[in-house]
Amino acid sequence: MINIAFKAALPIILLIISNVFMTFAWYGHLKFPKTALFAVILISWGIAFFEYCFQVPANRIGYEIYNAYQLKTIQEVITLIVFIIFSALYLKEGLKWNYIIGFLFIVLAVFFIFKKW
């Protein structure tokens, strides 16, 4: 039983770590608008390497438990959660009501993806 729970949780943990790297690779440079674009591309590439070091095993391991649609849905929800935290804490941007409603619609997709019809 623990083995199944661990196999189900491990891809989620790896996706969370991956998404932290991804978010910094994609959006971290926004705090440094005067840094040369070429420099931020190289830095982002370097950060993205670590994203892939977690993303690829997450999907490989996760595919033993989840199907590809479920993995992608999990990925998107994690991405949104990580991005909300990142935007609030790192970029100091507020979370508006319309963003919350939009995100809730995406979370509603989780219901439809995981529901056994």
Short mmCIF file of N, CA and C in Angstrom, two decimals:
data_model
loop_
_atom_site.label_atom_id
_atom_site.label_comp_id
_atom_site.label_asym_id
_atom_site.label_seq_id
_atom_site.Cartn_x
_atom_site.Cartn_y
_atom_site.Cartn_z
N MET A 1 0.83 -1.21 0.00
CA MET A 1 0.00 0.00 0.00
C MET A 1 0.86 1.26 0.00
N ILE A 2 1.89 1.28 0.84
CA ILE A 2 2.78 2.44 0.90
C ILE A 2 3.49 2.61 -0.43
N ASN A 3 3.86 1.51 -1.05
CA ASN A 3 4.55 1.58 -2.33
C ASN A 3 3.69 2.27 -3.39
N ILE A 4 2.41 1.95 -3.44
CA ILE A 4 1.50 2.58 -4.41
C ILE A 4 1.34 4.06 -4.10
N ALA A 5 1.17 4.39 -2.83
CA ALA A 5 1.02 5.80 -2.43
C ALA A 5 2.29 6.58 -2.77
N PHE A 6 3.44 5.97 -2.52
CA PHE A 6 4.71 6.61 -2.83
C PHE A 6 4.85 6.82 -4.34
N LYS A 7 4.50 5.79 -5.12
CA LYS A 7 4.59 5.91 -6.58
C LYS A 7 3.64 6.98 -7.11
N ALA A 8 2.50 7.16 -6.45
CA ALA A 8 1.55 8.19 -6.88
C ALA A 8 2.02 9.58 -6.47
N ALA A 9 2.68 9.68 -5.32
CA ALA A 9 3.11 10.98 -4.81
C ALA A 9 4.43 11.45 -5.41
N LEU A 10 5.33 10.53 -5.71
CA LEU A 10 6.66 10.91 -6.20
C LEU A 10 6.61 11.79 -7.44
N PRO A 11 5.82 11.47 -8.46
CA PRO A 11 5.79 12.35 -9.62
C PRO A 11 5.28 13.75 -9.26
N ILE A 12 4.36 13.83 -8.33
CA ILE A 12 3.83 15.13 -7.93
C ILE A 12 4.92 15.94 -7.23
N ILE A 13 5.67 15.30 -6.37
CA ILE A 13 6.78 15.99 -5.69
C ILE A 13 7.81 16.46 -6.71
N LEU A 14 8.16 15.59 -7.65
CA LEU A 14 9.13 15.96 -8.69
C LEU A 14 8.60 17.09 -9.57
N LEU A 15 7.30 17.07 -9.86
CA LEU A 15 6.71 18.14 -10.67
C LEU A 15 6.72 19.47 -9.93
N ILE A 16 6.52 19.44 -8.63
CA ILE A 16 6.59 20.68 -7.85
C ILE A 16 8.00 21.27 -7.93
N ILE A 17 9.00 20.44 -7.72
CA ILE A 17 10.39 20.91 -7.80
C ILE A 17 10.68 21.43 -9.21
N SER A 18 10.27 20.67 -10.20
CA SER A 18 10.47 21.07 -11.59
C SER A 18 9.84 22.43 -11.87
N ASN A 19 8.64 22.62 -11.36
CA ASN A 19 7.93 23.87 -11.62
C ASN A 19 8.55 25.08 -10.93
N VAL A 20 9.17 24.87 -9.81
CA VAL A 20 9.89 25.97 -9.17
C VAL A 20 11.03 26.43 -10.09
N PHE A 21 11.80 25.47 -10.59
CA PHE A 21 12.87 25.82 -11.53
C PHE A 21 12.30 26.46 -12.79
N MET A 22 11.23 25.87 -13.33
CA MET A 22 10.63 26.39 -14.55
C MET A 22 10.17 27.84 -14.38
N THR A 23 9.51 28.11 -13.27
CA THR A 23 8.98 29.45 -13.05
C THR A 23 10.10 30.47 -12.95
N PHE A 24 11.18 30.12 -12.26
CA PHE A 24 12.32 31.04 -12.20
C PHE A 24 12.98 31.19 -13.56
N ALA A 25 13.06 30.10 -14.33
CA ALA A 25 13.66 30.18 -15.66
C ALA A 25 12.85 31.07 -16.58
N TRP A 26 11.53 30.95 -16.51
CA TRP A 26 10.67 31.69 -17.43
C TRP A 26 10.37 33.11 -16.98
N TYR A 27 10.26 33.33 -15.67
CA TYR A 27 9.78 34.62 -15.19
C TYR A 27 10.73 35.33 -14.23
N GLY A 28 11.74 34.66 -13.75
CA GLY A 28 12.64 35.27 -12.77
C GLY A 28 13.35 36.50 -13.29
N HIS A 29 13.65 36.54 -14.56
CA HIS A 29 14.37 37.67 -15.15
C HIS A 29 13.53 38.93 -15.25
N LEU A 30 12.23 38.83 -15.03
CA LEU A 30 11.37 40.02 -15.14
C LEU A 30 11.73 41.09 -14.12
N LYS A 31 12.37 40.71 -13.04
CA LYS A 31 12.83 41.68 -12.05
C LYS A 31 14.09 42.41 -12.51
N PHE A 32 14.66 41.98 -13.62
CA PHE A 32 15.91 42.56 -14.10
C PHE A 32 15.76 43.03 -15.55
N PRO A 33 14.89 44.00 -15.79
CA PRO A 33 14.60 44.41 -17.17
C PRO A 33 15.79 45.04 -17.90
N LYS A 34 16.78 45.51 -17.17
CA LYS A 34 17.93 46.15 -17.82
C LYS A 34 19.04 45.15 -18.18
N THR A 35 18.89 43.91 -17.71
CA THR A 35 19.88 42.88 -18.05
C THR A 35 19.70 42.50 -19.52
N ALA A 36 20.79 42.35 -20.20
CA ALA A 36 20.75 42.03 -21.63
C ALA A 36 19.94 40.76 -21.89
N LEU A 37 19.14 40.80 -22.93
CA LEU A 37 18.28 39.67 -23.27
C LEU A 37 19.09 38.40 -23.48
N PHE A 38 20.22 38.52 -24.16
CA PHE A 38 21.05 37.35 -24.40
C PHE A 38 21.50 36.71 -23.09
N ALA A 39 21.85 37.53 -22.11
CA ALA A 39 22.29 37.03 -20.80
C ALA A 39 21.16 36.30 -20.09
N VAL A 40 19.95 36.89 -20.10
CA VAL A 40 18.85 36.22 -19.40
C VAL A 40 18.43 34.94 -20.12
N ILE A 41 18.61 34.90 -21.43
CA ILE A 41 18.33 33.65 -22.16
C ILE A 41 19.29 32.56 -21.70
N LEU A 42 20.56 32.87 -21.61
CA LEU A 42 21.55 31.87 -21.18
C LEU A 42 21.31 31.43 -19.73
N ILE A 43 21.02 32.39 -18.87
CA ILE A 43 20.75 32.06 -17.47
C ILE A 43 19.48 31.20 -17.37
N SER A 44 18.45 31.59 -18.11
CA SER A 44 17.20 30.82 -18.09
C SER A 44 17.42 29.42 -18.61
N TRP A 45 18.23 29.29 -19.62
CA TRP A 45 18.57 27.96 -20.16
C TRP A 45 19.23 27.10 -19.09
N GLY A 46 20.16 27.70 -18.36
CA GLY A 46 20.85 26.98 -17.30
C GLY A 46 19.88 26.52 -16.21
N ILE A 47 18.95 27.38 -15.84
CA ILE A 47 17.95 27.01 -14.83
C ILE A 47 17.03 25.92 -15.38
N ALA A 48 16.66 26.06 -16.64
CA ALA A 48 15.75 25.09 -17.26
C ALA A 48 16.35 23.69 -17.31
N PHE A 49 17.68 23.60 -17.35
CA PHE A 49 18.31 22.28 -17.32
C PHE A 49 17.87 21.52 -16.07
N PHE A 50 17.84 22.20 -14.93
CA PHE A 50 17.44 21.56 -13.68
C PHE A 50 15.95 21.25 -13.67
N GLU A 51 15.17 22.10 -14.34
CA GLU A 51 13.75 21.80 -14.50
C GLU A 51 13.57 20.44 -15.17
N TYR A 52 14.28 20.23 -16.26
CA TYR A 52 14.16 18.98 -17.01
C TYR A 52 14.68 17.79 -16.22
N CYS A 53 15.67 18.01 -15.35
CA CYS A 53 16.19 16.93 -14.53
C CYS A 53 15.12 16.37 -13.58
N PHE A 54 14.11 17.17 -13.28
CA PHE A 54 13.01 16.71 -12.44
C PHE A 54 11.76 16.38 -13.26
N GLN A 55 11.54 17.13 -14.33
CA GLN A 55 10.35 16.96 -15.15
C GLN A 55 10.32 15.61 -15.85
N VAL A 56 11.42 15.25 -16.47
CA VAL A 56 11.46 14.00 -17.24
C VAL A 56 11.24 12.78 -16.34
N PRO A 57 11.95 12.67 -15.21
CA PRO A 57 11.66 11.52 -14.33
C PRO A 57 10.24 11.56 -13.76
N ALA A 58 9.73 12.75 -13.50
CA ALA A 58 8.35 12.86 -12.98
C ALA A 58 7.37 12.25 -13.97
N ASN A 59 7.54 12.56 -15.24
CA ASN A 59 6.63 12.02 -16.25
C ASN A 59 6.87 10.53 -16.49
N ARG A 60 8.11 10.11 -16.47
CA ARG A 60 8.44 8.70 -16.68
C ARG A 60 7.85 7.85 -15.56
N ILE A 61 8.08 8.28 -14.31
CA ILE A 61 7.57 7.54 -13.15
C ILE A 61 6.05 7.68 -13.08
N GLY A 62 5.56 8.88 -13.32
CA GLY A 62 4.13 9.15 -13.22
C GLY A 62 3.30 8.39 -14.22
N TYR A 63 3.89 8.10 -15.38
CA TYR A 63 3.14 7.40 -16.42
C TYR A 63 2.83 5.96 -16.04
N GLU A 64 3.49 5.45 -15.00
CA GLU A 64 3.17 4.12 -14.50
C GLU A 64 1.87 4.13 -13.69
N ILE A 65 1.49 5.30 -13.19
CA ILE A 65 0.29 5.44 -12.35
C ILE A 65 -0.81 6.22 -13.08
N TYR A 66 -0.42 7.29 -13.74
CA TYR A 66 -1.36 8.19 -14.39
C TYR A 66 -1.24 8.06 -15.91
N ASN A 67 -2.31 8.44 -16.62
CA ASN A 67 -2.17 8.51 -18.07
C ASN A 67 -1.64 9.90 -18.44
N ALA A 68 -1.32 10.09 -19.71
CA ALA A 68 -0.69 11.35 -20.14
C ALA A 68 -1.60 12.56 -19.89
N TYR A 69 -2.90 12.40 -20.08
CA TYR A 69 -3.82 13.51 -19.83
C TYR A 69 -3.83 13.90 -18.36
N GLN A 70 -3.82 12.90 -17.51
CA GLN A 70 -3.80 13.17 -16.07
C GLN A 70 -2.49 13.83 -15.66
N LEU A 71 -1.37 13.35 -16.18
CA LEU A 71 -0.08 13.96 -15.87
C LEU A 71 -0.04 15.42 -16.28
N LYS A 72 -0.54 15.71 -17.46
CA LYS A 72 -0.53 17.09 -17.94
C LYS A 72 -1.43 17.97 -17.07
N THR A 73 -2.56 17.44 -16.65
CA THR A 73 -3.48 18.20 -15.81
C THR A 73 -2.84 18.48 -14.45
N ILE A 74 -2.21 17.47 -13.87
CA ILE A 74 -1.49 17.67 -12.61
C ILE A 74 -0.43 18.74 -12.78
N GLN A 75 0.31 18.65 -13.87
CA GLN A 75 1.37 19.62 -14.18
C GLN A 75 0.81 21.05 -14.22
N GLU A 76 -0.31 21.24 -14.89
CA GLU A 76 -0.86 22.58 -15.04
C GLU A 76 -1.34 23.15 -13.71
N VAL A 77 -1.96 22.32 -12.89
CA VAL A 77 -2.42 22.80 -11.58
C VAL A 77 -1.22 23.17 -10.71
N ILE A 78 -0.19 22.34 -10.72
CA ILE A 78 1.02 22.66 -9.96
C ILE A 78 1.64 23.94 -10.48
N THR A 79 1.69 24.09 -11.79
CA THR A 79 2.24 25.30 -12.39
C THR A 79 1.51 26.54 -11.88
N LEU A 80 0.19 26.48 -11.85
CA LEU A 80 -0.58 27.63 -11.38
C LEU A 80 -0.31 27.93 -9.91
N ILE A 81 -0.27 26.92 -9.10
CA ILE A 81 -0.02 27.13 -7.66
C ILE A 81 1.37 27.73 -7.44
N VAL A 82 2.37 27.15 -8.09
CA VAL A 82 3.73 27.68 -7.96
C VAL A 82 3.79 29.11 -8.49
N PHE A 83 3.12 29.37 -9.61
CA PHE A 83 3.16 30.70 -10.20
C PHE A 83 2.47 31.73 -9.30
N ILE A 84 1.36 31.37 -8.68
CA ILE A 84 0.68 32.30 -7.77
C ILE A 84 1.60 32.68 -6.62
N ILE A 85 2.25 31.70 -6.04
CA ILE A 85 3.18 31.96 -4.93
C ILE A 85 4.35 32.81 -5.41
N PHE A 86 4.91 32.44 -6.55
CA PHE A 86 6.04 33.18 -7.13
C PHE A 86 5.67 34.63 -7.42
N SER A 87 4.52 34.84 -8.05
CA SER A 87 4.09 36.20 -8.40
C SER A 87 3.88 37.05 -7.16
N ALA A 88 3.30 36.46 -6.13
CA ALA A 88 3.04 37.21 -4.91
C ALA A 88 4.32 37.52 -4.15
N LEU A 89 5.18 36.52 -3.99
CA LEU A 89 6.36 36.70 -3.14
C LEU A 89 7.55 37.29 -3.88
N TYR A 90 7.80 36.87 -5.09
CA TYR A 90 8.99 37.31 -5.82
C TYR A 90 8.73 38.56 -6.65
N LEU A 91 7.66 38.54 -7.42
CA LEU A 91 7.36 39.70 -8.28
C LEU A 91 6.52 40.76 -7.56
N LYS A 92 5.99 40.41 -6.39
CA LYS A 92 5.17 41.33 -5.59
C LYS A 92 3.93 41.80 -6.35
N GLU A 93 3.33 40.90 -7.11
CA GLU A 93 2.10 41.21 -7.84
C GLU A 93 0.91 40.66 -7.07
N GLY A 94 -0.17 41.41 -7.08
CA GLY A 94 -1.37 40.97 -6.39
C GLY A 94 -2.13 39.91 -7.18
N LEU A 95 -2.99 39.21 -6.47
CA LEU A 95 -3.84 38.20 -7.08
C LEU A 95 -5.25 38.78 -7.16
N LYS A 96 -5.71 39.08 -8.36
CA LYS A 96 -7.01 39.70 -8.55
C LYS A 96 -8.11 38.65 -8.64
N TRP A 97 -9.33 39.08 -8.41
CA TRP A 97 -10.46 38.15 -8.39
C TRP A 97 -10.63 37.43 -9.72
N ASN A 98 -10.41 38.12 -10.83
CA ASN A 98 -10.61 37.48 -12.13
C ASN A 98 -9.55 36.41 -12.40
N TYR A 99 -8.35 36.58 -11.83
CA TYR A 99 -7.33 35.54 -11.95
C TYR A 99 -7.77 34.30 -11.18
N ILE A 100 -8.30 34.52 -9.99
CA ILE A 100 -8.77 33.41 -9.16
C ILE A 100 -9.87 32.64 -9.88
N ILE A 101 -10.83 33.36 -10.47
CA ILE A 101 -11.93 32.69 -11.19
C ILE A 101 -11.38 31.90 -12.37
N GLY A 102 -10.46 32.49 -13.12
CA GLY A 102 -9.86 31.77 -14.24
C GLY A 102 -9.14 30.51 -13.79
N PHE A 103 -8.39 30.61 -12.71
CA PHE A 103 -7.69 29.45 -12.18
C PHE A 103 -8.67 28.39 -11.69
N LEU A 104 -9.77 28.82 -11.10
CA LEU A 104 -10.78 27.86 -10.64
C LEU A 104 -11.37 27.07 -11.80
N PHE A 105 -11.54 27.72 -12.94
CA PHE A 105 -12.02 26.99 -14.12
C PHE A 105 -11.00 25.93 -14.55
N ILE A 106 -9.74 26.26 -14.44
CA ILE A 106 -8.71 25.27 -14.79
C ILE A 106 -8.74 24.12 -13.79
N VAL A 107 -8.92 24.43 -12.51
CA VAL A 107 -9.02 23.38 -11.50
C VAL A 107 -10.26 22.54 -11.74
N LEU A 108 -11.32 23.14 -12.23
CA LEU A 108 -12.53 22.39 -12.57
C LEU A 108 -12.22 21.34 -13.65
N ALA A 109 -11.28 21.66 -14.50
CA ALA A 109 -10.86 20.69 -15.52
C ALA A 109 -10.31 19.42 -14.87
N VAL A 110 -9.69 19.56 -13.71
CA VAL A 110 -9.17 18.39 -13.00
C VAL A 110 -10.30 17.41 -12.72
N PHE A 111 -11.44 17.92 -12.31
CA PHE A 111 -12.58 17.06 -12.04
C PHE A 111 -12.94 16.25 -13.28
N PHE A 112 -13.03 16.92 -14.41
CA PHE A 112 -13.43 16.24 -15.64
C PHE A 112 -12.37 15.25 -16.14
N ILE A 113 -11.10 15.58 -15.93
CA ILE A 113 -10.03 14.69 -16.38
C ILE A 113 -9.95 13.44 -15.52
N PHE A 114 -10.13 13.57 -14.21
CA PHE A 114 -9.95 12.45 -13.31
C PHE A 114 -11.24 11.69 -12.99
N LYS A 115 -12.38 12.23 -13.35
CA LYS A 115 -13.66 11.56 -13.09
C LYS A 115 -13.76 10.29 -13.93
N LYS A 116 -14.15 9.21 -13.30
CA LYS A 116 -14.37 7.95 -14.01
C LYS A 116 -15.80 7.97 -14.58
N TRP A 117 -15.92 8.11 -15.87
CA TRP A 117 -17.24 8.24 -16.49
C TRP A 117 -17.76 6.90 -16.90
#
